[in-house]
Coordinates of C-alpha atoms and ligand atoms in Angstrom, one line a residue:
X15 CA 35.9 142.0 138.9
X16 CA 33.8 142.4 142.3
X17 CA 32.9 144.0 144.5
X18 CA 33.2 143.5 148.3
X19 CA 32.0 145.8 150.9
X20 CA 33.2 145.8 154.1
X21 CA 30.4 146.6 156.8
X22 CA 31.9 146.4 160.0
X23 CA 29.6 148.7 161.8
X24 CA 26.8 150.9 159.7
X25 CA 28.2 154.1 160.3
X26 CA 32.2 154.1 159.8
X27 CA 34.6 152.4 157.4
X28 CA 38.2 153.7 157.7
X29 CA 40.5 152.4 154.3
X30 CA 43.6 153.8 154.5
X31 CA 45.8 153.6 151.4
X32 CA 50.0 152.7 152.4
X33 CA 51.3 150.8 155.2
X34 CA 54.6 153.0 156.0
X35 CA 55.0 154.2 159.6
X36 CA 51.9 156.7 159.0
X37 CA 49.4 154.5 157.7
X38 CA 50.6 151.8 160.4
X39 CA 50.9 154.2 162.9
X40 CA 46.8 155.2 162.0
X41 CA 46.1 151.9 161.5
X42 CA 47.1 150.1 165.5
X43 CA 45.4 153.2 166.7
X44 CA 42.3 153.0 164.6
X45 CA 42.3 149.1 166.1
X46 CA 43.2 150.3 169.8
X47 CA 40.2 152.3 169.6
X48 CA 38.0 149.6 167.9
X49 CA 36.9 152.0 164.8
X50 CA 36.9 149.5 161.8
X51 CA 39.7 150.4 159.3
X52 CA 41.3 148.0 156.3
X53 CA 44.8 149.1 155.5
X54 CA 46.2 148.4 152.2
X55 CA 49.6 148.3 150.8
X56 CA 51.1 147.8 147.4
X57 CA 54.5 146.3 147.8
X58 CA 54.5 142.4 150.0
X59 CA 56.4 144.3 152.5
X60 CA 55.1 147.0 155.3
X61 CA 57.4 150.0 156.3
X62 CA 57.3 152.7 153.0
X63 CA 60.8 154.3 153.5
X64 CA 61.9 152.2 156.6
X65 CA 63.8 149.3 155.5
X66 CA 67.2 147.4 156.7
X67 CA 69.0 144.9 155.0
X68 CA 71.3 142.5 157.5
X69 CA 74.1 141.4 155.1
X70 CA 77.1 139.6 156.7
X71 CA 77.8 140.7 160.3
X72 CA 76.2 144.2 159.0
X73 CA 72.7 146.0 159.8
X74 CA 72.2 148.6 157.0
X75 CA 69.1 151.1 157.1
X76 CA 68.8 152.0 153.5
X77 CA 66.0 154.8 154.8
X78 CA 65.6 156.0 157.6
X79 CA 69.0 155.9 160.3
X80 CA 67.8 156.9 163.7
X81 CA 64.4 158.5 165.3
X82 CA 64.5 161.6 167.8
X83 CA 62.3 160.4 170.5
X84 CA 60.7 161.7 173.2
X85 CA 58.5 160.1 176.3
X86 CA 55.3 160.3 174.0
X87 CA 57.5 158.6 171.0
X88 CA 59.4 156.3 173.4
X89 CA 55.8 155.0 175.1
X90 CA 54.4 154.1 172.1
X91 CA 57.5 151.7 171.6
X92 CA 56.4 150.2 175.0
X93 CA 53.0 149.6 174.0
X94 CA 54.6 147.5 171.2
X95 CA 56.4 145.6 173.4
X96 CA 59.9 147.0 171.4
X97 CA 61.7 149.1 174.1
X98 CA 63.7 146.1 174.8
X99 CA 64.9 146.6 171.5
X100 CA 65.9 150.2 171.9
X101 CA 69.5 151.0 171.3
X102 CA 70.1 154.9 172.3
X103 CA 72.7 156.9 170.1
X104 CA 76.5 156.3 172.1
X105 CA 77.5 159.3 173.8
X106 CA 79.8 159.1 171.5
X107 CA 78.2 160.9 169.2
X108 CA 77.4 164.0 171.0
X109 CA 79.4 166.3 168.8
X110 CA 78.5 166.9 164.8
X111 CA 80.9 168.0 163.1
X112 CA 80.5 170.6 160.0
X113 CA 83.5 170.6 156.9
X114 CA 84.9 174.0 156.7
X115 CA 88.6 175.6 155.8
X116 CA 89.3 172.1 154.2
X117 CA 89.0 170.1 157.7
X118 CA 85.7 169.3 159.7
X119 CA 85.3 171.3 162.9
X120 CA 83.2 170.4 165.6
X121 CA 79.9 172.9 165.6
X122 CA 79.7 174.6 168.6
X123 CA 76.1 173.6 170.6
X124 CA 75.9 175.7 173.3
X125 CA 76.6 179.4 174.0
X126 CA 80.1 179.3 176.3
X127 CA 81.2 177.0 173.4
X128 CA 80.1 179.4 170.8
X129 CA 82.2 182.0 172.5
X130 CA 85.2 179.8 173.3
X131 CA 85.3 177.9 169.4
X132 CA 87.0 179.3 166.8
X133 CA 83.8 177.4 164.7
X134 CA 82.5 181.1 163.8
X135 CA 84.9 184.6 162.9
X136 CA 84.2 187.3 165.6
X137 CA 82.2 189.0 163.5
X138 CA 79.4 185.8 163.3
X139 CA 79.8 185.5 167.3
X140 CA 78.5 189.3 167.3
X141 CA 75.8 188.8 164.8
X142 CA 74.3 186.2 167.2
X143 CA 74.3 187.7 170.1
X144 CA 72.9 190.9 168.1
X145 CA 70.0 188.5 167.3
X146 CA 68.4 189.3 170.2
X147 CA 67.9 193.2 169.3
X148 CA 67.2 192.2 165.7
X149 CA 64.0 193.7 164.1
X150 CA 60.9 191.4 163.2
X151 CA 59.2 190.9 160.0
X152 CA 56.4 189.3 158.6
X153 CA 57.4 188.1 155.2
X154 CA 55.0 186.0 152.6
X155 CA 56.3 182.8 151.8
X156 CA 59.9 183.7 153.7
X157 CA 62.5 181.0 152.6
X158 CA 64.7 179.1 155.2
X159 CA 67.7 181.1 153.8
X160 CA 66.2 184.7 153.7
X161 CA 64.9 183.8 157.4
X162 CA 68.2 182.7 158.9
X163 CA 70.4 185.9 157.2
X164 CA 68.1 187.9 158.1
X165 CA 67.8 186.9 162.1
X166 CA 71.7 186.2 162.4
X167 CA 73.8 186.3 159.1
X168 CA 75.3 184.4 155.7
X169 CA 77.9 182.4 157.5
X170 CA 75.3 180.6 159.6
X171 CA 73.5 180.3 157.0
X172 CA 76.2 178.5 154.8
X173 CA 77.8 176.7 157.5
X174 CA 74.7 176.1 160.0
X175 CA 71.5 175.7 158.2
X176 CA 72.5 174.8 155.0
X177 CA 74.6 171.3 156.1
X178 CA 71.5 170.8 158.5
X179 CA 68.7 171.2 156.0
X180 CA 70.9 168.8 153.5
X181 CA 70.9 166.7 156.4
X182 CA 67.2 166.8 156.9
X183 CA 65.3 167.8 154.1
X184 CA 68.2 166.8 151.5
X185 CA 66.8 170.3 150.1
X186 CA 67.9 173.5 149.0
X187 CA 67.5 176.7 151.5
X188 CA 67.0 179.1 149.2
X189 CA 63.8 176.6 148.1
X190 CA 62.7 175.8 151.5
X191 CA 59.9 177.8 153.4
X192 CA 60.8 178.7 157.1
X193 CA 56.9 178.3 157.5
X194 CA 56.8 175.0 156.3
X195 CA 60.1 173.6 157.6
X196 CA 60.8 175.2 161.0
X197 CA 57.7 176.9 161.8
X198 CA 58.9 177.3 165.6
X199 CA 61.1 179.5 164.2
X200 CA 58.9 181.8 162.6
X201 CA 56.9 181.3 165.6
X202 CA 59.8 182.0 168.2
X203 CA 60.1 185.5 166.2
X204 CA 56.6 186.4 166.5
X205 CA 56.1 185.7 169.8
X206 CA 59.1 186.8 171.3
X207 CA 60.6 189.2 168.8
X208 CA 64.0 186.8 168.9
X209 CA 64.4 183.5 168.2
X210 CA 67.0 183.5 170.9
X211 CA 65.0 185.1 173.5
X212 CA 62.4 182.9 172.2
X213 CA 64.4 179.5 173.2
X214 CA 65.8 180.7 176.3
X215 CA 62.2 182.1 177.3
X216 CA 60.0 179.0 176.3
X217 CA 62.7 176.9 178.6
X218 CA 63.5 175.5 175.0
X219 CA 65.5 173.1 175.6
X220 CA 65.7 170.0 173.4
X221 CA 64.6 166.4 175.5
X222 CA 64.4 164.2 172.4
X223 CA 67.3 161.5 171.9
X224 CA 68.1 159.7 168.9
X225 CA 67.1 155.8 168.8
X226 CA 67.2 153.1 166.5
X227 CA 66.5 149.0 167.2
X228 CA 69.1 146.3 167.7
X229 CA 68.2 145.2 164.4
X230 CA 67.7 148.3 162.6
X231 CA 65.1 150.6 161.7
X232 CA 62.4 148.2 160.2
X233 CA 61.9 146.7 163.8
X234 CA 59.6 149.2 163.7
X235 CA 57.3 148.7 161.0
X236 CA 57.3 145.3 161.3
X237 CA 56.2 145.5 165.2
X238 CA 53.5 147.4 164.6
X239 CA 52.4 145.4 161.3
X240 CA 52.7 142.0 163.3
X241 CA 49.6 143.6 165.8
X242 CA 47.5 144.3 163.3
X243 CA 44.4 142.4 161.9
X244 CA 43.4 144.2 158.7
X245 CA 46.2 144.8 157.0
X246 CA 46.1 143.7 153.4
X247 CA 49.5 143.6 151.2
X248 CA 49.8 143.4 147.3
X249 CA 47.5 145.6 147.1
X250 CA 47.7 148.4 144.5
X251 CA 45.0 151.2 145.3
X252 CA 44.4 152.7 141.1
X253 CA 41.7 155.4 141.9
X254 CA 38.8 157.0 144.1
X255 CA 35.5 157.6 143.4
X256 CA 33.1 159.6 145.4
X257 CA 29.7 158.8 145.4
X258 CA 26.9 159.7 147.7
X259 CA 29.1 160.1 151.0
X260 CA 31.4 157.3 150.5
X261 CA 34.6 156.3 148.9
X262 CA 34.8 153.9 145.9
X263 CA 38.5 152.5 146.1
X264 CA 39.6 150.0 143.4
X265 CA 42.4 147.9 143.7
X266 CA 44.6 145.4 141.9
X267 CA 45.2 142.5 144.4
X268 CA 47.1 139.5 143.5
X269 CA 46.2 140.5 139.9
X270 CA 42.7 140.8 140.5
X271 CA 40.5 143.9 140.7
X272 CA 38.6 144.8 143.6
X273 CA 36.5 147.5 144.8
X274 CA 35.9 148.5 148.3
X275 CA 33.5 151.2 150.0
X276 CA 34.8 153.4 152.6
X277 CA 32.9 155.9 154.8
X278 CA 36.1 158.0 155.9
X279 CA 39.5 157.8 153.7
X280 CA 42.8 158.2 154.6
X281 CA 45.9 158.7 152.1
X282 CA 49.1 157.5 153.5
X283 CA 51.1 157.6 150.5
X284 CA 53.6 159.6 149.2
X285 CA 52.6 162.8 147.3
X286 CA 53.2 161.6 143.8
X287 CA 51.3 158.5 144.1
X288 CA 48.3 160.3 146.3
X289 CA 48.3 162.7 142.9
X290 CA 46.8 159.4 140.7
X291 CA 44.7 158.1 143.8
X292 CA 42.6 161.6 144.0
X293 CA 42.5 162.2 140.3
X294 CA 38.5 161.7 139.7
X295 CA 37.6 163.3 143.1
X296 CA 39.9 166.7 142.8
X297 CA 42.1 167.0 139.4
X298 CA 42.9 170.6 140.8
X299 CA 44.5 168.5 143.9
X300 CA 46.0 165.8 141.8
X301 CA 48.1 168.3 139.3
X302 CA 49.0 170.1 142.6
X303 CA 50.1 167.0 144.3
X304 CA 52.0 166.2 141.5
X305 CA 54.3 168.7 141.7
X306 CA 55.3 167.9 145.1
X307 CA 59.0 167.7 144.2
X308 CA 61.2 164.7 145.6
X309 CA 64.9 165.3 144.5
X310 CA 66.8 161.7 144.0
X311 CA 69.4 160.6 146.6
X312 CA 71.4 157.7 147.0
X313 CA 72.4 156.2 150.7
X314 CA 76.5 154.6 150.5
X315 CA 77.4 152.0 152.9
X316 CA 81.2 152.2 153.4
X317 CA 82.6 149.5 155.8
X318 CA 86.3 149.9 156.6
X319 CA 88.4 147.7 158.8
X320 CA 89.1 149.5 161.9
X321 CA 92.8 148.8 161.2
X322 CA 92.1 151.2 158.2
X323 CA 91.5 154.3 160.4
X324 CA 93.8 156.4 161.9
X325 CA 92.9 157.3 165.8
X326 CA 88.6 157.1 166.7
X327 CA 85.8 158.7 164.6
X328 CA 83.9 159.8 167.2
X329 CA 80.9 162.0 166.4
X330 CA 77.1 161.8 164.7
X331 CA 79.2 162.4 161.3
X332 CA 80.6 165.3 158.9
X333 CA 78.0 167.6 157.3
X334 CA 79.3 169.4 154.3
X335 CA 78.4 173.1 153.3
X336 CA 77.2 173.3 149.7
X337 CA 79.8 176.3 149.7
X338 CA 82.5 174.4 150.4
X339 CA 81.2 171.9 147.2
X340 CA 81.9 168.4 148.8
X341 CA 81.4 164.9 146.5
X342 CA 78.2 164.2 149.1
X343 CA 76.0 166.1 151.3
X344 CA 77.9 164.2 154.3
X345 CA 78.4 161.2 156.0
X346 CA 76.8 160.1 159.2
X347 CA 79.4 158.0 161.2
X348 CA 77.4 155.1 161.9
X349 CA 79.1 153.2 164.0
X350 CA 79.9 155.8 166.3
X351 CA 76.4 156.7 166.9
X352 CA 75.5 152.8 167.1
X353 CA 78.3 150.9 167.7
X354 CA 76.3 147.1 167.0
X355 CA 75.6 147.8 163.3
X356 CA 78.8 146.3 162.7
X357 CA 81.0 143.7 164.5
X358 CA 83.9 145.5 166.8
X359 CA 86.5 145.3 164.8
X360 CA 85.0 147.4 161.9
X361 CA 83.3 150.5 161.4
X362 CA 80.4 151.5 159.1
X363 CA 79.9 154.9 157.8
X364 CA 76.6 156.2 155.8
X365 CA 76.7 158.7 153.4
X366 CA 74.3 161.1 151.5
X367 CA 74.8 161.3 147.6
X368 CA 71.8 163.9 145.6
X369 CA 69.1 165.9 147.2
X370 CA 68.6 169.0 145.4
X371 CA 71.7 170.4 145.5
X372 CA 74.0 167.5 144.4
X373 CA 71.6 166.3 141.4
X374 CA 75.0 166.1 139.1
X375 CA 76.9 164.1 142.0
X376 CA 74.1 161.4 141.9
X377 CA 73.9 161.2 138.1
X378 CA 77.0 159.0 138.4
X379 CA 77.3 155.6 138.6
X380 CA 78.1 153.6 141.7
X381 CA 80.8 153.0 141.4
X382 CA 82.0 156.9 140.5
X383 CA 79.5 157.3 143.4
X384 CA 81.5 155.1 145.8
X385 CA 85.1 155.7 144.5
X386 CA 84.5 159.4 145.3
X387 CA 83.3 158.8 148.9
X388 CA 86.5 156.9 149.5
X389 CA 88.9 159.5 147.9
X390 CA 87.1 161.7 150.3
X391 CA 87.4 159.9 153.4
X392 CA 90.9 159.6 152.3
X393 CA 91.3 163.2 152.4
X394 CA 89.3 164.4 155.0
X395 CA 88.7 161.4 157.8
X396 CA 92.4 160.1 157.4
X397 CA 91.3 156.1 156.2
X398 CA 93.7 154.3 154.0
X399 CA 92.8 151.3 152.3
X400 CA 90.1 149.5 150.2
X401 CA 86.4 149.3 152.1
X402 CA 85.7 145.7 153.3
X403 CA 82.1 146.5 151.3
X404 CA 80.3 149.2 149.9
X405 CA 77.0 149.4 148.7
X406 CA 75.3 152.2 146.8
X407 CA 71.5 152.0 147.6
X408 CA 69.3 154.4 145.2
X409 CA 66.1 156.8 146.0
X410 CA 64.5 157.9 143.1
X411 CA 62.1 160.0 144.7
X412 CA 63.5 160.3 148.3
X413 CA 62.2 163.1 150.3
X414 CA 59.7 165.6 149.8
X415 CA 60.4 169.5 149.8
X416 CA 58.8 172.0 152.3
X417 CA 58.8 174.5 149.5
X418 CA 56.3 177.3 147.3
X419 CA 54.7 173.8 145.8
X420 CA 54.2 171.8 148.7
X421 CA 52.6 174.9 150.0
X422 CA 50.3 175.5 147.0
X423 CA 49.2 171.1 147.5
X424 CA 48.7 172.5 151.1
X425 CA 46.2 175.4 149.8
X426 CA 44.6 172.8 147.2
X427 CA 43.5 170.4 149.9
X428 CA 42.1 173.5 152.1
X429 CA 40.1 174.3 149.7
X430 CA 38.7 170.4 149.3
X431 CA 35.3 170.6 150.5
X432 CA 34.9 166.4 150.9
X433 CA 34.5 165.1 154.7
X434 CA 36.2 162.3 155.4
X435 CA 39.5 162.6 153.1
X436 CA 42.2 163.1 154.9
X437 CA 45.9 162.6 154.3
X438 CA 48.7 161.2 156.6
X439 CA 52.0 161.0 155.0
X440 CA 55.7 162.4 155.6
X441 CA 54.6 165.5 152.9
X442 CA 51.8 166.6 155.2
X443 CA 53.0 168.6 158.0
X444 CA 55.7 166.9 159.2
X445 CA 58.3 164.7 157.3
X446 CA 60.4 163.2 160.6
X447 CA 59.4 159.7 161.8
X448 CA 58.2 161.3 165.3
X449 CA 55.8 163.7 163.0
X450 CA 54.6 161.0 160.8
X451 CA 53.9 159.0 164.5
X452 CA 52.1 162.0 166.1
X453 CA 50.4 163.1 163.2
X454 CA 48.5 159.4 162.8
X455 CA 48.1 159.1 166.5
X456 CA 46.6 162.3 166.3
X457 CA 44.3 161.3 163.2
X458 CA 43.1 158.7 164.9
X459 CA 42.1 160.4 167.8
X460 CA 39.7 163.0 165.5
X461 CA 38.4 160.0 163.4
X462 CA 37.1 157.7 166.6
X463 CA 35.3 160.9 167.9
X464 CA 33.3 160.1 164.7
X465 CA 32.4 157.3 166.4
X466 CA 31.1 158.9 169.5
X467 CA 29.1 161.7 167.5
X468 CA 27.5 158.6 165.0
X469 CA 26.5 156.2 168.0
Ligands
FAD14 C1 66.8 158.3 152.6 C2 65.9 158.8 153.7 C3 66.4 159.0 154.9 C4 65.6 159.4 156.0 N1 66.1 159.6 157.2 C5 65.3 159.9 158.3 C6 65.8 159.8 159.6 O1 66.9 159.4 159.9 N2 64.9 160.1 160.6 C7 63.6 160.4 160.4 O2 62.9 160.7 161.3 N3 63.1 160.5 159.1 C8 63.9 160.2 158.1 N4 63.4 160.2 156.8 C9 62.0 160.5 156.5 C10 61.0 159.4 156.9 O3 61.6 158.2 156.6 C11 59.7 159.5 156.0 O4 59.2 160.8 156.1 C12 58.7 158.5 156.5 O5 59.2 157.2 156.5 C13 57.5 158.6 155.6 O6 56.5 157.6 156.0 P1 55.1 157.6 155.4 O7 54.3 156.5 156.1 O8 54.5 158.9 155.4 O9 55.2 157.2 153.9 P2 56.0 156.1 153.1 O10 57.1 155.5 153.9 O11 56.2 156.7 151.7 O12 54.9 154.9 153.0 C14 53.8 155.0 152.0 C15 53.4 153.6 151.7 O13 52.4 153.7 150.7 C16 52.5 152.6 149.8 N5 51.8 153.0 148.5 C17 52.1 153.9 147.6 N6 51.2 154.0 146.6 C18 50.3 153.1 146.9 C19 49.1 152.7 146.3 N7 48.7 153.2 145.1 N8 48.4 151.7 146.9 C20 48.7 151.1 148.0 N9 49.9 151.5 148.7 C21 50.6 152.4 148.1 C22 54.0 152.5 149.6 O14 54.4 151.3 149.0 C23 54.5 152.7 151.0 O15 54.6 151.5 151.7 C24 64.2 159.7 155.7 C25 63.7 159.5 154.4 C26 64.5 159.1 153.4 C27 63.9 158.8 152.1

């Protein structure tokens, strides 16, 4: 056992625990802006929940599949010299397509298609046009389901939001707090008195585009870890102390254990492990943070010969209504939305198995799991035949939900009266890549203002 402490300047001392895209993110800008900072990581590899595997002629992102980007997104990959690497989403894959009265039907994205689709019965279309003379209301704690009945009605909610929120969140709707999840929403509402009016008011229209990397998501990661110069893997952080201003950390590295002192400290962890790293500086934070809930999914790789399918899958891929109780929570069609992820002959589809409202679905094994994706893209998609591969890749704790306990972790850390603790993950405000991006960038600003105030 020693003890080591790093002293790079008097003053400041950033450790931030976990190298996925937020602590990486933190880190390069930490190093842009010269404040000191070690970074360490636990597994050998950098990138949390971004990871691809290239097997055969196929890249497979067993996490994350694409990241809505916009300029401020899309000039950070510049700075890392990856934009070359960019692949946009085809055009392709414009339309997504929701399962409903046994076929899947192309959602309508845009009010003269609304009008024109037969997507939504008559009496829908009227409910959201009537959105616009709906009443407001300021409920506690309002879930994403009670929110979106209440502003339009139960169809969009079973057909719109929950396939989307599957899609996102892998969560539940009736769980999920429109606060916490959507907050423009609730905001749009207050503001404007319609979410509608709200959109069409605040010019709201959506610039972002969805991007991966020629060689899958982990480009990423890997970019930004190649540019750094304290980053430290095999690294376990165990606990915290606090102590007269600064942060104890000890570590298990390469077997060993190791303390380090930190003046500022920044957890970039999931929740469930950030619960055990704050246990002897807030137990009231820890037992909140630990019941952060992150339902199980599983990720299926289905590769089919092209031969296999009857006419072109064209779209982002087939969301599934919980009410219309699907094997999966849907499929994206891969490579439709990036046609190099497999060579041209094939195509690659990527589908969703658990979340919190398919728990019984992922209790399977995988090969229950996979045979049941291929009866139903039998059924519903048309392909005959055996998949050239299939892979089930498992999540055990996959992705964090916005709900009444993520909320009460929320309150827990408000209440933390320690400067210099912060937390940058995917559970803190903001679960999407571009979040988890801004959200560091934006840490990093407020942290090297430290340095301006000290010096
Ligand atoms: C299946 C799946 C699909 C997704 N799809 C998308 C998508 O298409 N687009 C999108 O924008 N987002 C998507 N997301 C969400 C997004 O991937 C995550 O929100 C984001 O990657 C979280 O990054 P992070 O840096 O906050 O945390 P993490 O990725 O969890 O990284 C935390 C790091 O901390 C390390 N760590 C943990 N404990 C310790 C410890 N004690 N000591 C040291 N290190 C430790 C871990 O090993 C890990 O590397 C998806 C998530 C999942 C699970």
């Amino acid at each position: 056992m020693y003890f080591r402490r790093q002293e790079l300047t008097p003053d400041i001392m950033v450790g931030i625990i976990g190298a996925g895209i937020s602590g990486l993110t933190l880190a390069y800008h930490l190093q842009e802006n010269n404040i000191p900072y070690l970074l360490l990581e636990e597994k050998d590899i950098t990138g949390g929940y971004i990871k691809t595997e290239i097997r055969d002629d196929f890249i497979l992102d067993i996490g994350p599949n694409s990241i809505l980007a916009d300029e401020e997104i899309t000039n950070f990959f510049k700075t890392l010299n990856i934009d070359n690497e960019l692949i946009e989403a085809s055009p392709n894959s414009k339309d997504r397509f929701i399962y409903k009265a046994g076929k899947y039907q192309v959602l309508p994205d845009s009010p003269p298609r609304l009008l024109k689709s037969n997507f939504f019965s008559f009496k829908t279309k009227i409910s959201i046009l009537s959105e616009f003379f709906k009443k407001t209301a300021n409920i506690e704690d309002e879930t994403l389901a009670h929110f979106i009945t209440r502003r339009f009605n139960k169809e969009v909610t079973d057909y719109v939001l929950n396939p989307f929120v599957t899609g996102i969140y892998a969560g539940n709707p009736e769980k999920l707090l429109v606060k916490l999840t959507f907050p423009i929403l609730y905001d749009l509402e207050n503001k404007y008195g319609s979410v509608l009016k709200g959109m069409i008011k605040s010019g709201g229209s959506d610039r972002r585009k969805s991007f991966n990397f020629k060689k899958g998501m982990a480009t990423l990661p890997k970019a930004i870890a190649e540019k750094l110069k304290n980053l430290q893997v095999n690294t376990k952080v165990e606990k915290v102390e606090y102590q007269k201003g600064q942060f104890r950390v000890s570590v298990i590295s390469n077997g060993q254990k190791v303390f380090y002192d930190f003046s500022q400290l920044v957890i970039a962890t999931p929740a469930f492990a950030a619960s055990s790293i704050v246990e002897n500086i807030s137990p009231e934070v820890a037992q909140a943070l630990s019941q952060v809930e992150y339902p199980p999914m599983a990720l299926v790789h289905t590769v089919y010969s092209k031969d296999n399918v009857n006419g072109e899958l064209n779209g982002f891929g087939g969301l599934n209504p919980k009410i219309e109780n699907k094997f999966a929570s849907g499929s994206i069609w891969t490579s439709s939305v990036f046609p190099n992820r497999v060579p041209t002959d094939k195509i690659l589809l990527t589908s969703f198995v658990g979340g919190s409202q398919y728990l019984d679905q992922y209790k399977g094994d995988d090969q229950q799991i996979g045979e049941s994706i291929t009866q139903d893209f039998q059924k519903d998609l048309k392909i005959e035949g055996k998949p050239v591969m299939q892979k089930v890749h498992r999540w055990e704790k996959a992705i964090p939900q916005y709900d009444k306990n993520l909320q009460t972790a929320y309150s827990a850390i408000e209440k933390l009266q320690i400067g210099g603790l912060y937390f940058c993950a995917g559970w803190y405000k903001g679960i999407s890549l571009s979040d988890c991006i801004k959200n560091a960038k934006q840490l990093a600003k407020n942290i090297s203002t430290l340095k301006d105030i000290h010096s």
